[in-house]
Amino acid sequence: MENHTTRPHHVAVVGSGPAGFYAAASLLDAGAAGGPDVRVDMFDRLATPWGLVRAGVAPDHPKIKSVSSQYDKTAAREGFRFFGLVTLGAGPTDVTREELLERYDAIVYAVGSQTERRLGIPGEDLPGSVASVDFVGWYNGHPDFVHLEPPLDSERAVVIGAGNVALDVARMLLLPEADLRATDTADHAVEALAASSVREALVCGRRGPIEASFTTTELRELADIDDLTVVVDPEQVPAGIADDPALSKGTRRNLEILRRFAEQGPDAAARHRMAFRFLRSPVEIRGDGRVEEIVLGINRLETGEDGRVRAVDTGERETVATGLVLRAVGYRGVELPGLPFDEASGTVPNTEGRVTDRDGDHGREYVVGWIKRGPTGIIGTNKKDANETVRHVVADLAAREPREHSPDEVEAWLRERCPDLVDQEGWAAIDAHERGRGEPSGRPRVKVVDRDELVKLSRP
Ligand code: NAP
């Protein structure tokens, strides 16, 4: 469709993680591709951008984190503005959805999945039972989780879940101190982890090794960690398990790696152990005022009519002593004010990214990333996902006259409403400060985790 005007359209992107940045880049490309000219204002409730790239990806994975340089390039483009410490909500310093709809031609929500999936078992909320969402935020310096203080005083931690987040948290517990000190792990977590008594992480999958959702690179790298022995029960990963041609390539590779660990057997001299135990579901977490043990139910597998392999409780139980249970069973989206929400999937109902209201109609609101499709996929998955949504945003914008906007007026309104607002220069100052603090010790950055300090640093 043709664009009949020279005035640009203004789009608000709420959330500055990978999905938000890929959406922004794609929106800024629209004009050059013959579509409408689009300007983007990106908001984050934190002072800092990059979402899970800053606050989720494990600090010992700097290569994955380096994707942020792509986001810097997008942020430097004409027509892009970042505004941190802007919360969508109803508080006196929040902005509302209606206010954004008044000022922008479209809103793209890229808010991710901000909370945890629950286990729903007794003892889940005992001190010492910690959601991986919180633990990951804690070691990554997310301001909401700085004061978590996970108990690291027992020899064994139990990690529930057989996905990449389970591997991340187990690895972070067991990294050699020297490796840890070379990362941008928040200083409070570096000190706590360096003083930790945890020597073993027991990673429990409710289904079998074939059904585990680890990715191969993440499993393979375990072999390269100093002073770590990986323990796999040869009965759970028997010889020949990887030979089934019906399995995907990735699954077969994972099984080969697990089988190699099983064949090697445990190294008693290693300081740290990561042990995998499959066909185990958490049934109850027990303790007097804090976690002391976890009861695991032993499962068998059954294939349902839909072809999905399910874990079925055999009724047998196993009790494991531990002071720390990390629940890494997946993330969950949070309902946004005024938008429809699907409780079952924890996502906003949408058609290829266009938010669908209860009557199935589309407005000027869109979703990208985990709040659109659920908490799955790696960072790169969000590129295709964002492109799909943006195709619809651009087509819808092209069919409408842009609203009368004044970017300066919008900025003045925002600054008045959100007195602590951190703009792009403010973020650049924070970024330079953090990198500078990391330089003398060869770390990528030393994160600032205090909100007031972040605001102070952002001021000229
Ligand atoms: P995930 O891959 O979905 O894994 C969740 C795990 O929790 C699964 O093993 C699941 O088992 C298990 N689970 C769910 N409910 C359970 C319950 N009630 N009791 C016991 N176990 C339960 O999710 P994730 O690990 O949170 O990762 C989220 C996404 O981020 C994934 O796509 C992941 O690959 C990605 N990620 C990537 C990296 C990386 O590339 N390095 C790092 C971190 C995360 P079932 O399979 O039986 O449901």
Short mmCIF file of C-alpha atoms and ligand atoms in Angstrom, two decimals:
data_model
loop_
_atom_site.label_atom_id
_atom_site.label_comp_id
_atom_site.label_asym_id
_atom_site.label_seq_id
_atom_site.Cartn_x
_atom_site.Cartn_y
_atom_site.Cartn_z
CA MET A 1 0.00 0.00 0.00
CA GLU A 2 1.23 3.53 -0.74
CA ASN A 3 2.26 6.02 1.83
CA HIS A 4 0.45 9.30 1.09
CA THR A 5 2.26 11.57 3.48
CA THR A 6 5.74 12.80 4.29
CA ARG A 7 5.09 12.93 8.02
CA PRO A 8 6.61 9.93 9.82
CA HIS A 9 4.63 7.46 11.88
CA HIS A 10 5.63 7.04 15.52
CA VAL A 11 5.73 3.63 17.11
CA ALA A 12 6.23 2.89 20.81
CA VAL A 13 8.14 -0.31 21.56
CA VAL A 14 7.61 -1.34 25.17
CA GLY A 15 10.52 -3.49 26.34
CA SER A 16 14.14 -3.34 25.22
CA GLY A 17 15.20 -6.99 25.06
CA PRO A 18 16.13 -8.85 21.87
CA ALA A 19 12.56 -8.97 20.54
CA GLY A 20 12.11 -5.23 21.10
CA PHE A 21 15.38 -4.37 19.39
CA TYR A 22 14.75 -6.64 16.39
CA ALA A 23 11.30 -5.07 16.04
CA ALA A 24 12.79 -1.58 16.25
CA ALA A 25 15.41 -2.34 13.59
CA SER A 26 12.79 -3.79 11.29
CA LEU A 27 10.48 -0.79 11.80
CA LEU A 28 13.30 1.66 11.02
CA ASP A 29 13.97 -0.27 7.80
CA ALA A 30 10.41 0.19 6.57
CA GLY A 31 10.93 3.55 4.85
CA ALA A 32 13.93 2.40 2.83
CA ALA A 33 11.91 -0.61 1.67
CA GLY A 34 9.23 1.65 0.16
CA GLY A 35 6.96 1.58 3.20
CA PRO A 36 6.03 4.38 5.58
CA ASP A 37 8.74 6.34 7.35
CA VAL A 38 8.75 5.13 10.97
CA ARG A 39 10.29 6.59 14.11
CA VAL A 40 10.66 4.45 17.21
CA ASP A 41 10.57 5.33 20.90
CA MET A 42 11.63 2.36 23.01
CA PHE A 43 10.71 2.11 26.69
CA ASP A 44 12.02 -0.02 29.51
CA ARG A 45 10.98 -0.17 33.14
CA LEU A 46 14.67 -0.57 34.04
CA ALA A 47 17.34 2.12 33.65
CA THR A 48 19.26 -0.14 31.29
CA PRO A 49 18.30 -1.76 27.97
CA TRP A 50 18.84 -5.26 26.46
CA GLY A 51 16.41 -7.28 28.63
CA LEU A 52 17.56 -10.86 29.10
CA VAL A 53 20.81 -10.19 27.24
CA ARG A 54 21.86 -8.14 30.25
CA ALA A 55 19.79 -9.78 32.99
CA GLY A 56 19.24 -13.36 31.77
CA VAL A 57 22.07 -14.77 29.66
CA ALA A 58 24.63 -16.42 31.94
CA PRO A 59 27.65 -14.17 32.57
CA ASP A 60 30.06 -16.95 31.57
CA HIS A 61 28.57 -16.76 28.05
CA PRO A 62 30.08 -13.42 26.92
CA LYS A 63 29.85 -14.41 23.26
CA ILE A 64 26.06 -14.67 23.52
CA LYS A 65 25.95 -11.37 25.40
CA SER A 66 27.98 -9.67 22.64
CA VAL A 67 24.82 -9.62 20.49
CA SER A 68 24.18 -6.34 22.36
CA SER A 69 26.54 -4.60 19.90
CA GLN A 70 23.84 -5.16 17.24
CA TYR A 71 21.34 -3.41 19.52
CA ASP A 72 23.75 -0.50 19.96
CA LYS A 73 23.81 -0.08 16.19
CA THR A 74 20.02 0.06 16.10
CA ALA A 75 20.00 2.54 18.98
CA ALA A 76 22.38 4.81 17.08
CA ARG A 77 20.07 5.04 14.05
CA GLU A 78 18.20 8.17 13.06
CA GLY A 79 14.64 8.08 14.35
CA PHE A 80 15.35 5.91 17.42
CA ARG A 81 15.06 7.03 21.05
CA PHE A 82 15.47 5.04 24.29
CA PHE A 83 13.68 5.94 27.51
CA GLY A 84 14.55 3.92 30.61
CA LEU A 85 12.78 3.88 33.97
CA VAL A 86 9.42 4.25 32.25
CA THR A 87 6.86 1.80 33.59
CA LEU A 88 3.57 0.94 31.95
CA GLY A 89 1.06 0.99 34.80
CA ALA A 90 -1.28 3.04 36.91
CA GLY A 91 1.11 4.59 39.46
CA PRO A 92 1.70 8.36 39.68
CA THR A 93 5.02 8.13 37.78
CA ASP A 94 3.84 5.42 35.35
CA VAL A 95 2.51 5.89 31.85
CA THR A 96 -0.73 4.24 30.83
CA ARG A 97 -1.55 2.28 27.72
CA GLU A 98 -4.22 4.89 26.83
CA GLU A 99 -1.65 7.69 27.04
CA LEU A 100 0.65 5.82 24.68
CA LEU A 101 -2.22 5.11 22.28
CA GLU A 102 -3.00 8.85 22.24
CA ARG A 103 0.58 9.75 21.33
CA TYR A 104 1.71 6.93 19.04
CA ASP A 105 0.43 5.39 15.83
CA ALA A 106 1.09 1.90 17.15
CA ILE A 107 2.40 0.12 20.25
CA VAL A 108 4.57 -2.99 20.04
CA TYR A 109 4.80 -4.86 23.34
CA ALA A 110 8.08 -6.71 23.79
CA VAL A 111 7.81 -7.30 27.51
CA GLY A 112 8.87 -10.96 27.60
CA SER A 113 7.85 -13.44 30.29
CA GLN A 114 8.61 -11.73 33.54
CA THR A 115 7.73 -14.39 36.05
CA GLU A 116 8.09 -18.11 36.73
CA ARG A 117 5.99 -21.16 36.02
CA ARG A 118 4.88 -22.66 39.37
CA LEU A 119 5.36 -26.27 40.48
CA GLY A 120 2.29 -26.29 42.73
CA ILE A 121 3.79 -28.62 45.35
CA PRO A 122 3.97 -28.36 49.15
CA GLY A 123 7.03 -26.48 50.38
CA GLU A 124 7.55 -24.60 47.11
CA ASP A 125 7.76 -21.29 48.99
CA LEU A 126 10.03 -22.42 51.82
CA PRO A 127 13.15 -20.27 52.19
CA GLY A 128 15.81 -21.96 50.09
CA SER A 129 13.37 -22.88 47.30
CA VAL A 130 14.25 -20.29 44.68
CA ALA A 131 12.81 -19.62 41.23
CA SER A 132 15.51 -19.59 38.57
CA VAL A 133 14.01 -16.31 37.30
CA ASP A 134 15.05 -14.73 40.62
CA PHE A 135 18.39 -16.52 40.89
CA VAL A 136 19.36 -15.58 37.32
CA GLY A 137 18.33 -11.96 37.99
CA TRP A 138 20.37 -12.01 41.21
CA TYR A 139 23.65 -13.10 39.64
CA ASN A 140 23.09 -10.81 36.67
CA GLY A 141 22.50 -7.71 38.81
CA HIS A 142 18.82 -7.16 37.98
CA PRO A 143 17.82 -4.46 40.49
CA ASP A 144 14.67 -6.41 41.54
CA PHE A 145 16.70 -9.39 42.79
CA VAL A 146 19.81 -7.83 44.33
CA HIS A 147 18.67 -8.71 47.86
CA LEU A 148 17.78 -12.34 47.16
CA GLU A 149 20.51 -13.93 49.32
CA PRO A 150 20.08 -17.54 48.13
CA PRO A 151 21.34 -19.98 50.78
CA LEU A 152 24.64 -21.39 49.51
CA ASP A 153 25.61 -23.13 52.74
CA SER A 154 24.77 -26.73 51.86
CA GLU A 155 26.89 -29.14 49.84
CA ARG A 156 24.17 -30.06 47.39
CA ALA A 157 21.78 -27.95 45.36
CA VAL A 158 18.89 -29.55 43.49
CA VAL A 159 17.90 -28.00 40.16
CA ILE A 160 14.45 -28.86 38.83
CA GLY A 161 14.07 -28.81 35.03
CA ALA A 162 15.94 -30.15 32.02
CA GLY A 163 16.29 -27.01 29.91
CA ASN A 164 19.05 -24.50 29.24
CA VAL A 165 18.14 -22.35 32.23
CA ALA A 166 18.62 -25.40 34.49
CA LEU A 167 22.09 -25.83 32.97
CA ASP A 168 22.87 -22.12 33.37
CA VAL A 169 22.03 -22.03 37.07
CA ALA A 170 23.77 -25.35 37.79
CA ARG A 171 26.91 -24.15 35.97
CA MET A 172 26.95 -20.79 37.72
CA LEU A 173 26.86 -22.61 41.08
CA LEU A 174 29.87 -24.72 40.12
CA LEU A 175 32.12 -22.41 38.10
CA PRO A 176 35.71 -22.18 39.30
CA GLU A 177 36.22 -18.93 41.17
CA ALA A 178 38.78 -17.62 38.66
CA ASP A 179 36.31 -18.12 35.78
CA LEU A 180 33.57 -16.42 37.75
CA ARG A 181 35.76 -13.41 38.55
CA ALA A 182 36.44 -12.86 34.84
CA THR A 183 32.74 -12.33 34.07
CA ASP A 184 30.28 -9.47 34.53
CA THR A 185 28.45 -11.39 37.27
CA ALA A 186 27.19 -8.78 39.75
CA ASP A 187 29.75 -8.24 42.52
CA HIS A 188 27.35 -9.28 45.31
CA ALA A 189 26.88 -12.64 43.55
CA VAL A 190 30.58 -13.10 42.79
CA GLU A 191 31.39 -12.82 46.49
CA ALA A 192 28.51 -15.07 47.58
CA LEU A 193 29.30 -17.73 44.97
CA ALA A 194 33.02 -17.63 45.74
CA ALA A 195 32.22 -18.34 49.40
CA SER A 196 29.58 -20.99 48.56
CA SER A 197 29.64 -24.48 50.09
CA VAL A 198 27.78 -26.01 47.13
CA ARG A 199 29.86 -28.79 45.57
CA GLU A 200 27.13 -30.69 43.74
CA ALA A 201 24.22 -29.64 41.56
CA LEU A 202 21.71 -32.40 40.92
CA VAL A 203 19.79 -31.58 37.73
CA CYS A 204 16.43 -33.37 37.66
CA GLY A 205 14.37 -33.88 34.49
CA ARG A 206 10.82 -35.17 34.86
CA ARG A 207 11.05 -37.05 31.55
CA GLY A 208 14.00 -38.92 30.00
CA PRO A 209 17.24 -37.77 28.39
CA ILE A 210 15.60 -37.99 24.94
CA GLU A 211 12.92 -35.48 25.96
CA ALA A 212 15.28 -33.02 27.69
CA SER A 213 15.33 -29.56 26.10
CA PHE A 214 19.03 -28.71 26.54
CA THR A 215 20.83 -27.49 23.43
CA THR A 216 23.98 -29.27 22.31
CA THR A 217 26.47 -26.41 22.75
CA GLU A 218 25.36 -25.95 26.34
CA LEU A 219 25.76 -29.66 27.16
CA ARG A 220 29.08 -29.97 25.33
CA GLU A 221 30.76 -27.06 27.12
CA LEU A 222 30.36 -28.79 30.50
CA ALA A 223 33.30 -31.02 29.56
CA ASP A 224 35.56 -27.96 29.36
CA ILE A 225 34.90 -26.54 32.82
CA ASP A 226 37.84 -26.96 35.19
CA ASP A 227 37.42 -29.09 38.25
CA LEU A 228 33.93 -30.22 37.24
CA THR A 229 32.86 -33.83 36.82
CA VAL A 230 29.61 -34.53 35.02
CA VAL A 231 27.79 -37.57 36.34
CA VAL A 232 25.26 -39.47 34.23
CA ASP A 233 23.78 -42.82 35.21
CA PRO A 234 24.72 -45.31 32.41
CA GLU A 235 21.41 -47.08 32.97
CA GLN A 236 19.49 -43.89 32.18
CA VAL A 237 21.55 -43.24 29.03
CA PRO A 238 22.34 -46.76 27.78
CA ALA A 239 24.71 -47.62 24.92
CA GLY A 240 23.01 -47.19 21.53
CA ILE A 241 20.44 -44.69 22.80
CA ALA A 242 21.62 -42.12 20.24
CA ASP A 243 21.35 -44.48 17.28
CA ASP A 244 17.60 -44.21 16.68
CA PRO A 245 17.23 -42.57 13.24
CA ALA A 246 13.79 -41.31 14.20
CA LEU A 247 15.37 -38.85 16.65
CA SER A 248 16.32 -35.34 15.56
CA LYS A 249 19.97 -34.57 14.88
CA GLY A 250 20.15 -32.28 17.92
CA THR A 251 18.69 -34.92 20.23
CA ARG A 252 21.09 -37.54 18.94
CA ARG A 253 24.05 -35.25 19.51
CA ASN A 254 22.85 -34.50 23.05
CA LEU A 255 22.51 -38.20 23.78
CA GLU A 256 26.01 -38.88 22.46
CA ILE A 257 27.39 -36.25 24.83
CA LEU A 258 25.43 -37.59 27.80
CA ARG A 259 26.51 -41.12 26.92
CA ARG A 260 30.17 -39.99 26.88
CA PHE A 261 29.77 -38.57 30.38
CA ALA A 262 28.13 -41.83 31.49
CA GLU A 263 31.02 -43.87 30.07
CA GLN A 264 33.67 -41.65 31.65
CA GLY A 265 32.15 -42.10 35.09
CA PRO A 266 32.59 -39.63 37.94
CA ASP A 267 36.01 -38.15 38.70
CA ALA A 268 36.33 -38.32 42.48
CA ALA A 269 39.17 -35.78 42.46
CA ALA A 270 37.06 -33.01 40.91
CA ARG A 271 35.99 -30.26 43.30
CA HIS A 272 32.54 -29.90 41.73
CA ARG A 273 29.92 -32.39 40.44
CA MET A 274 27.01 -31.84 38.12
CA ALA A 275 24.80 -34.92 38.27
CA PHE A 276 21.86 -35.57 35.95
CA ARG A 277 18.90 -37.57 37.14
CA PHE A 278 16.04 -38.22 34.75
CA LEU A 279 12.48 -39.49 35.32
CA ARG A 280 12.22 -37.49 38.56
CA SER A 281 9.45 -35.02 39.45
CA PRO A 282 9.46 -32.84 42.54
CA VAL A 283 6.66 -33.97 44.84
CA GLU A 284 7.34 -32.07 48.07
CA ILE A 285 9.97 -29.74 49.47
CA ARG A 286 10.44 -30.18 53.21
CA GLY A 287 12.22 -28.46 56.04
CA ASP A 288 11.81 -26.74 59.37
CA GLY A 289 11.73 -23.05 58.45
CA ARG A 290 13.95 -23.62 55.39
CA VAL A 291 14.61 -26.26 52.76
CA GLU A 292 16.23 -29.41 54.18
CA GLU A 293 15.17 -32.04 51.66
CA ILE A 294 13.21 -32.65 48.52
CA VAL A 295 11.01 -35.62 47.76
CA LEU A 296 11.23 -36.75 44.14
CA GLY A 297 8.63 -38.95 42.50
CA ILE A 298 10.00 -41.57 40.14
CA ASN A 299 8.34 -41.56 36.73
CA ARG A 300 7.92 -43.85 33.79
CA LEU A 301 7.20 -42.63 30.28
CA GLU A 302 4.02 -43.06 28.30
CA THR A 303 3.21 -41.85 24.80
CA GLY A 304 -0.17 -40.14 24.57
CA GLU A 305 -2.60 -40.28 21.67
CA ASP A 306 -1.19 -36.94 20.49
CA GLY A 307 2.24 -38.57 20.20
CA ARG A 308 3.67 -36.57 23.12
CA VAL A 309 5.75 -38.53 25.61
CA ARG A 310 4.43 -37.95 29.13
CA ALA A 311 5.91 -38.57 32.58
CA VAL A 312 3.68 -40.84 34.66
CA ASP A 313 4.21 -41.19 38.44
CA THR A 314 5.09 -44.75 39.46
CA GLY A 315 4.31 -43.95 43.10
CA GLU A 316 7.91 -44.65 44.10
CA ARG A 317 9.70 -41.91 46.02
CA GLU A 318 13.26 -40.79 46.61
CA THR A 319 14.33 -38.24 49.22
CA VAL A 320 17.36 -36.03 48.63
CA ALA A 321 18.99 -33.87 51.31
CA THR A 322 19.60 -30.28 50.16
CA GLY A 323 19.50 -26.69 51.40
CA LEU A 324 18.80 -25.12 48.01
CA VAL A 325 16.23 -26.02 45.39
CA LEU A 326 16.37 -24.04 42.15
CA ARG A 327 13.16 -24.26 40.16
CA ALA A 328 14.05 -23.93 36.46
CA VAL A 329 10.78 -25.12 34.94
CA GLY A 330 10.15 -22.22 32.61
CA TYR A 331 9.14 -18.59 32.54
CA ARG A 332 5.62 -17.16 32.39
CA GLY A 333 4.18 -13.95 30.93
CA VAL A 334 2.40 -11.38 33.06
CA GLU A 335 -0.93 -9.76 32.13
CA LEU A 336 -0.65 -6.20 30.79
CA PRO A 337 -3.19 -3.57 31.84
CA GLY A 338 -6.01 -3.31 29.33
CA LEU A 339 -4.80 -6.09 27.05
CA PRO A 340 -6.35 -9.53 26.63
CA PHE A 341 -4.40 -12.38 28.24
CA ASP A 342 -4.43 -16.12 27.77
CA GLU A 343 -3.96 -17.68 31.21
CA ALA A 344 -3.10 -21.12 29.85
CA SER A 345 -0.11 -20.00 27.80
CA GLY A 346 0.74 -16.78 29.66
CA THR A 347 0.70 -14.82 26.39
CA VAL A 348 -1.32 -12.04 24.77
CA PRO A 349 -3.69 -13.52 22.15
CA ASN A 350 -2.53 -12.44 18.72
CA THR A 351 -2.56 -13.26 15.04
CA GLU A 352 1.00 -13.16 13.73
CA GLY A 353 1.72 -10.46 16.30
CA ARG A 354 -1.45 -8.36 15.93
CA VAL A 355 -3.18 -8.33 19.29
CA THR A 356 -6.68 -9.77 18.93
CA ASP A 357 -9.32 -8.52 21.30
CA ARG A 358 -12.16 -10.63 22.63
CA ASP A 359 -14.15 -10.17 19.43
CA GLY A 360 -11.17 -11.15 17.30
CA ASP A 361 -10.64 -7.55 16.11
CA HIS A 362 -7.27 -5.89 15.66
CA GLY A 363 -6.39 -2.46 17.00
CA ARG A 364 -3.13 -0.56 16.90
CA GLU A 365 -1.35 -2.91 19.32
CA TYR A 366 1.13 -5.67 18.55
CA VAL A 367 3.30 -8.18 20.38
CA VAL A 368 6.74 -9.69 19.73
CA GLY A 369 8.94 -12.24 21.49
CA TRP A 370 7.96 -14.30 24.53
CA ILE A 371 4.76 -12.36 25.34
CA LYS A 372 3.66 -13.26 21.79
CA ARG A 373 4.70 -16.91 21.46
CA GLY A 374 5.65 -18.06 24.99
CA PRO A 375 9.07 -18.54 26.62
CA THR A 376 10.80 -20.65 24.00
CA GLY A 377 13.61 -20.32 21.51
CA ILE A 378 17.03 -18.72 21.55
CA ILE A 379 17.86 -15.03 21.05
CA GLY A 380 17.99 -15.32 17.24
CA THR A 381 14.47 -16.79 17.16
CA ASN A 382 13.21 -13.31 18.00
CA LYS A 383 14.44 -11.84 14.75
CA LYS A 384 12.08 -13.84 12.56
CA ASP A 385 9.37 -13.42 15.16
CA ALA A 386 9.78 -9.62 15.17
CA ASN A 387 9.88 -9.45 11.38
CA GLU A 388 6.55 -11.26 11.19
CA THR A 389 4.91 -8.78 13.55
CA VAL A 390 6.51 -5.73 11.94
CA ARG A 391 5.25 -6.77 8.52
CA HIS A 392 1.74 -6.30 9.89
CA VAL A 393 2.57 -3.09 11.75
CA VAL A 394 3.98 -1.56 8.58
CA ALA A 395 1.06 -2.68 6.40
CA ASP A 396 -1.42 -1.28 8.94
CA LEU A 397 0.49 2.02 9.24
CA ALA A 398 0.65 2.41 5.47
CA ALA A 399 -3.14 2.26 5.36
CA ARG A 400 -3.53 5.14 7.84
CA GLU A 401 -2.55 8.78 8.04
CA PRO A 402 0.03 9.33 10.77
CA ARG A 403 -1.27 11.18 13.81
CA GLU A 404 -0.14 14.74 14.54
CA HIS A 405 2.93 14.17 16.67
CA SER A 406 5.56 16.28 18.16
CA PRO A 407 8.42 14.09 19.37
CA ASP A 408 9.61 17.00 21.54
CA GLU A 409 6.22 17.33 23.19
CA VAL A 410 6.09 13.60 23.85
CA GLU A 411 9.55 13.76 25.42
CA ALA A 412 8.60 16.76 27.57
CA TRP A 413 5.49 14.88 28.77
CA LEU A 414 7.57 11.80 29.60
CA ARG A 415 10.18 13.77 31.52
CA GLU A 416 7.50 15.44 33.59
CA ARG A 417 5.73 12.16 34.33
CA CYS A 418 8.84 10.07 34.99
CA PRO A 419 11.27 12.33 36.85
CA ASP A 420 13.98 9.63 36.95
CA LEU A 421 13.80 8.91 33.21
CA VAL A 422 17.08 7.71 31.70
CA ASP A 423 17.53 8.76 28.09
CA GLN A 424 19.93 7.39 25.52
CA GLU A 425 22.79 9.66 26.59
CA GLY A 426 22.10 8.66 30.18
CA TRP A 427 22.38 4.99 29.27
CA ALA A 428 25.58 5.71 27.31
CA ALA A 429 27.06 7.28 30.45
CA ILE A 430 26.06 4.25 32.57
CA ASP A 431 27.46 1.89 29.96
CA ALA A 432 30.80 3.74 29.75
CA HIS A 433 31.06 3.84 33.54
CA GLU A 434 30.40 0.09 33.91
CA ARG A 435 32.84 -0.85 31.15
CA GLY A 436 35.47 1.45 32.62
CA ARG A 437 35.10 -0.16 36.03
CA GLY A 438 35.60 -3.59 34.48
CA GLU A 439 38.71 -2.71 32.48
CA PRO A 440 41.43 -2.86 35.19
CA SER A 441 40.45 -6.46 36.06
CA GLY A 442 39.75 -7.58 32.48
CA ARG A 443 36.01 -7.95 33.06
CA PRO A 444 33.50 -6.90 30.36
CA ARG A 445 31.87 -4.54 32.86
CA VAL A 446 31.15 -4.12 36.54
CA LYS A 447 27.41 -3.66 36.80
CA VAL A 448 25.75 -0.93 38.80
CA VAL A 449 22.72 -2.45 40.49
CA ASP A 450 21.37 0.36 42.62
CA ARG A 451 18.54 2.34 41.03
CA ASP A 452 19.51 5.68 42.58
CA GLU A 453 23.13 5.27 41.54
CA LEU A 454 22.02 4.42 38.00
CA VAL A 455 19.91 7.58 37.86
CA LYS A 456 22.80 9.68 39.21
CA LEU A 457 25.22 8.24 36.66
CA SER A 458 22.78 8.97 33.86
CA ARG A 459 22.70 12.69 34.62
CA PRO A 460 25.09 15.01 32.74
P1 NAP B 1 12.55 -25.02 28.77
O1 NAP B 1 13.57 -25.31 27.74
O2 NAP B 1 11.13 -25.02 28.37
O3 NAP B 1 12.79 -26.07 29.95
C1 NAP B 1 11.90 -26.18 31.03
C2 NAP B 1 12.13 -27.53 31.70
O4 NAP B 1 11.28 -27.57 32.85
C3 NAP B 1 11.75 -28.72 30.84
O5 NAP B 1 12.68 -29.75 31.05
C4 NAP B 1 10.37 -29.11 31.38
O6 NAP B 1 10.10 -30.48 31.25
C5 NAP B 1 10.57 -28.80 32.83
N1 NAP B 1 9.32 -28.66 33.58
C6 NAP B 1 8.25 -27.89 33.28
N2 NAP B 1 7.31 -28.02 34.22
C7 NAP B 1 7.78 -28.91 35.12
C8 NAP B 1 7.27 -29.46 36.31
N3 NAP B 1 6.06 -29.11 36.78
N4 NAP B 1 8.02 -30.35 36.99
C9 NAP B 1 9.24 -30.72 36.53
N5 NAP B 1 9.79 -30.22 35.41
C10 NAP B 1 9.07 -29.32 34.71
O7 NAP B 1 12.76 -23.58 29.44
P2 NAP B 1 14.01 -22.81 30.03
O8 NAP B 1 15.11 -23.70 30.42
O9 NAP B 1 13.39 -21.89 31.01
O10 NAP B 1 14.50 -21.96 28.79
C11 NAP B 1 13.63 -21.03 28.13
C12 NAP B 1 14.12 -20.78 26.71
O11 NAP B 1 15.33 -20.01 26.74
C13 NAP B 1 14.45 -22.06 25.99
O12 NAP B 1 14.05 -21.97 24.66
C14 NAP B 1 15.95 -22.15 26.08
O13 NAP B 1 16.58 -22.88 25.07
C15 NAP B 1 16.34 -20.68 26.03
N6 NAP B 1 17.65 -20.49 26.66
C16 NAP B 1 18.74 -20.59 25.85
C17 NAP B 1 20.01 -20.48 26.41
C18 NAP B 1 21.20 -20.61 25.52
O14 NAP B 1 21.06 -20.62 24.31
N7 NAP B 1 22.39 -20.72 26.05
C19 NAP B 1 20.17 -20.28 27.77
C20 NAP B 1 19.03 -20.19 28.57
C21 NAP B 1 17.77 -20.30 28.00
P3 NAP B 1 9.12 -31.00 30.07
O15 NAP B 1 9.94 -30.97 28.83
O16 NAP B 1 8.77 -32.37 30.52
O17 NAP B 1 7.95 -30.06 30.02
#
